[in-house]
Coordinates of C-alpha atoms in Angstrom, one line a residue:
X1 CA 0.0 0.0 0.0
X2 CA 1.3 3.5 -0.8
X3 CA 1.9 5.7 2.2
X4 CA -0.6 8.3 1.1
X5 CA -3.4 5.7 0.8
X6 CA -2.5 4.1 4.2
X7 CA -2.5 7.5 5.9
X8 CA -5.7 8.6 4.3
X9 CA -7.5 5.4 5.4
X10 CA -6.5 6.0 9.1
X11 CA -6.8 9.8 9.2
X12 CA -3.0 10.4 9.3
X13 CA -0.9 12.9 7.4
X14 CA 1.6 11.4 5.0
X15 CA 4.0 14.3 5.5
X16 CA 4.4 13.7 9.2
X17 CA 6.3 10.9 11.1
X18 CA 4.4 8.1 12.7
X19 CA 5.5 6.3 15.9
X20 CA 3.7 3.1 17.0
X21 CA 3.2 1.4 20.3
X22 CA 2.7 -2.3 20.0
X23 CA 0.2 -3.7 22.5
X24 CA 0.7 -7.0 24.2
X25 CA -1.9 -9.6 25.2
X26 CA -3.6 -9.3 28.6
X27 CA -1.8 -12.4 29.8
X28 CA 1.5 -10.8 29.2
X29 CA 1.2 -7.2 30.3
X30 CA -2.3 -6.6 31.6
X31 CA -3.8 -3.1 31.2
X32 CA -1.4 -1.0 29.1
X33 CA -3.5 2.1 29.0
X34 CA -1.2 3.8 31.5
X35 CA 1.9 3.0 29.5
X36 CA 0.3 4.3 26.3
X37 CA -0.7 7.5 28.0
X38 CA 2.8 8.0 29.5
X39 CA 4.3 7.3 26.0
X40 CA 1.9 9.8 24.4
X41 CA 2.5 12.5 27.0
X42 CA 6.3 12.2 26.7
X43 CA 6.3 12.1 22.9
X44 CA 4.0 15.1 22.6
X45 CA 6.0 17.1 25.2
X46 CA 9.3 16.5 23.4
X47 CA 8.3 16.4 19.7
X48 CA 5.9 18.3 17.5
X49 CA 4.2 17.1 14.4
X50 CA 4.4 13.5 15.3
X51 CA 1.5 11.1 14.9
X52 CA 1.1 8.4 17.5
X53 CA -0.4 5.0 16.6
X54 CA -1.3 2.0 18.7
X55 CA -1.3 -1.4 17.1
X56 CA -3.6 -3.2 19.5
X57 CA -3.7 -6.9 20.4
X58 CA -7.1 -8.1 19.1
X59 CA -8.4 -8.5 22.6
X60 CA -7.5 -4.9 23.5
X61 CA -8.5 -2.8 20.4
X62 CA -11.7 -1.5 21.9
X63 CA -9.9 -0.1 25.0
X64 CA -7.2 1.6 22.9
X65 CA -9.7 3.5 20.8
X66 CA -10.6 5.7 23.8
X67 CA -7.1 7.1 24.4
X68 CA -7.0 10.7 23.3
X69 CA -4.2 11.7 21.0
X70 CA -3.4 8.3 19.5
X71 CA -4.9 6.4 16.5
X72 CA -5.7 2.8 17.0
X73 CA -5.0 0.6 13.9
X74 CA -7.2 -1.3 13.5
X75 CA -9.8 0.2 15.8
X76 CA -11.6 -3.2 16.1
X77 CA -10.3 -6.7 16.2
X78 CA -9.6 -8.0 12.7
X79 CA -9.5 -11.6 11.6
X80 CA -5.9 -12.1 12.2
X81 CA -5.5 -14.6 9.3
X82 CA -7.2 -12.4 6.7
X83 CA -5.0 -11.0 4.0
X84 CA -6.2 -7.4 4.7
X85 CA -5.1 -7.9 8.4
X86 CA -1.6 -8.9 7.3
X87 CA -1.4 -5.9 5.0
X88 CA -2.6 -3.5 7.7
X89 CA -0.1 -4.8 10.1
X90 CA 2.8 -4.6 7.6
X91 CA 1.9 -1.1 6.5
X92 CA 1.7 0.0 10.1
X93 CA 5.1 -1.3 10.8
X94 CA 6.7 -0.2 7.6
X95 CA 5.4 3.4 7.8
X96 CA 6.4 3.9 11.4
X97 CA 9.7 5.7 12.1
X98 CA 10.1 3.5 15.3
X99 CA 8.0 1.0 17.2
X100 CA 7.7 0.4 20.9
X101 CA 6.5 -2.4 23.1
X102 CA 6.7 -4.3 26.3
X103 CA 6.6 -7.9 25.1
X104 CA 4.8 -8.9 21.9
X105 CA 5.5 -11.0 18.8
X106 CA 4.6 -7.8 16.9
X107 CA 8.1 -6.6 17.9
X108 CA 9.6 -9.4 15.7
X109 CA 7.2 -8.6 12.9
X110 CA 8.1 -4.9 12.9
X111 CA 11.8 -5.8 12.8
X112 CA 11.2 -8.0 9.8
X113 CA 9.7 -4.9 8.1
X114 CA 13.1 -3.3 8.7
X115 CA 12.0 -0.9 11.4
X116 CA 13.7 0.0 14.7
X117 CA 12.0 -1.5 17.7
X118 CA 12.5 -0.3 21.3
X119 CA 11.4 -2.0 24.5
X120 CA 9.8 -0.4 27.5
X121 CA 11.2 -1.7 30.7
X122 CA 8.5 -2.3 33.2
X123 CA 8.5 -3.2 36.8
X124 CA 6.9 -6.6 36.3
X125 CA 9.4 -9.5 36.3
X126 CA 6.7 -11.8 35.0
X127 CA 6.3 -9.7 31.9
X128 CA 9.9 -9.4 30.8
X129 CA 12.7 -10.9 33.0
X130 CA 11.0 -14.2 33.9
X131 CA 9.1 -14.6 30.6
X132 CA 10.6 -17.1 28.1
X133 CA 8.7 -15.4 25.2
X134 CA 10.3 -12.0 26.0
X135 CA 13.7 -13.6 26.5
X136 CA 13.5 -14.9 22.9
X137 CA 12.4 -11.6 21.5
X138 CA 15.0 -9.8 23.5
X139 CA 17.8 -12.1 22.2
X140 CA 16.6 -12.1 18.5
X141 CA 16.3 -8.3 18.4
X142 CA 19.3 -7.5 20.6
X143 CA 17.2 -5.2 22.7
X144 CA 19.9 -5.2 25.4
X145 CA 22.4 -4.0 22.9
X146 CA 24.0 -0.7 24.0
X147 CA 23.4 0.7 20.6
X148 CA 19.6 0.7 21.2
X149 CA 18.1 3.2 23.5
X150 CA 16.0 1.5 26.1
X151 CA 14.0 4.5 27.3
X152 CA 10.6 5.7 26.2
X153 CA 11.9 8.1 23.7
X154 CA 14.5 6.3 21.7
X155 CA 14.0 8.6 18.7
X156 CA 16.1 11.7 19.4
X157 CA 18.6 11.0 16.6
X158 CA 15.9 10.0 14.2
X159 CA 13.9 13.2 14.1
X160 CA 14.8 16.3 12.1
X161 CA 15.6 19.2 14.4
X162 CA 12.5 21.2 13.3
X163 CA 10.4 18.5 15.0
X164 CA 12.0 18.8 18.4
X165 CA 10.3 21.2 20.8
X166 CA 12.6 23.8 22.2
X167 CA 12.4 24.3 26.0

């Protein structure tokens, strides 16, 4: 899908950068609304003209559509094995400047689309440190590598200076 068509479909501007938060399943991370709101607030405080997208786990799409200042793609659970769902996922990854997550296989999918992926470190050992699924993602993507920023805003070097809010 061309960027302009993708952006038009979801109400985004093709001339502005997109950053995406990848939502995990409930069994992995529980309620992520507070993390999305924190990410949104920090991104909006530091950067202007950014567009924030949430790629929700199918079980959580409904809850993510109610967070002000972010676009949930898709806004309702899609049939995960439908060709359109695969295309929507790929386009979301591909057109994002960077993607963020706690622990989801979408992090691997985004890396296969050639996009930078950053982890959010959370204070739940069952979600990251003691979770085999995350250890695999962490190892494959090299998320503990010093070259990757592990904070909420690992995009400082990616944004043109005119997008950075002066304080």
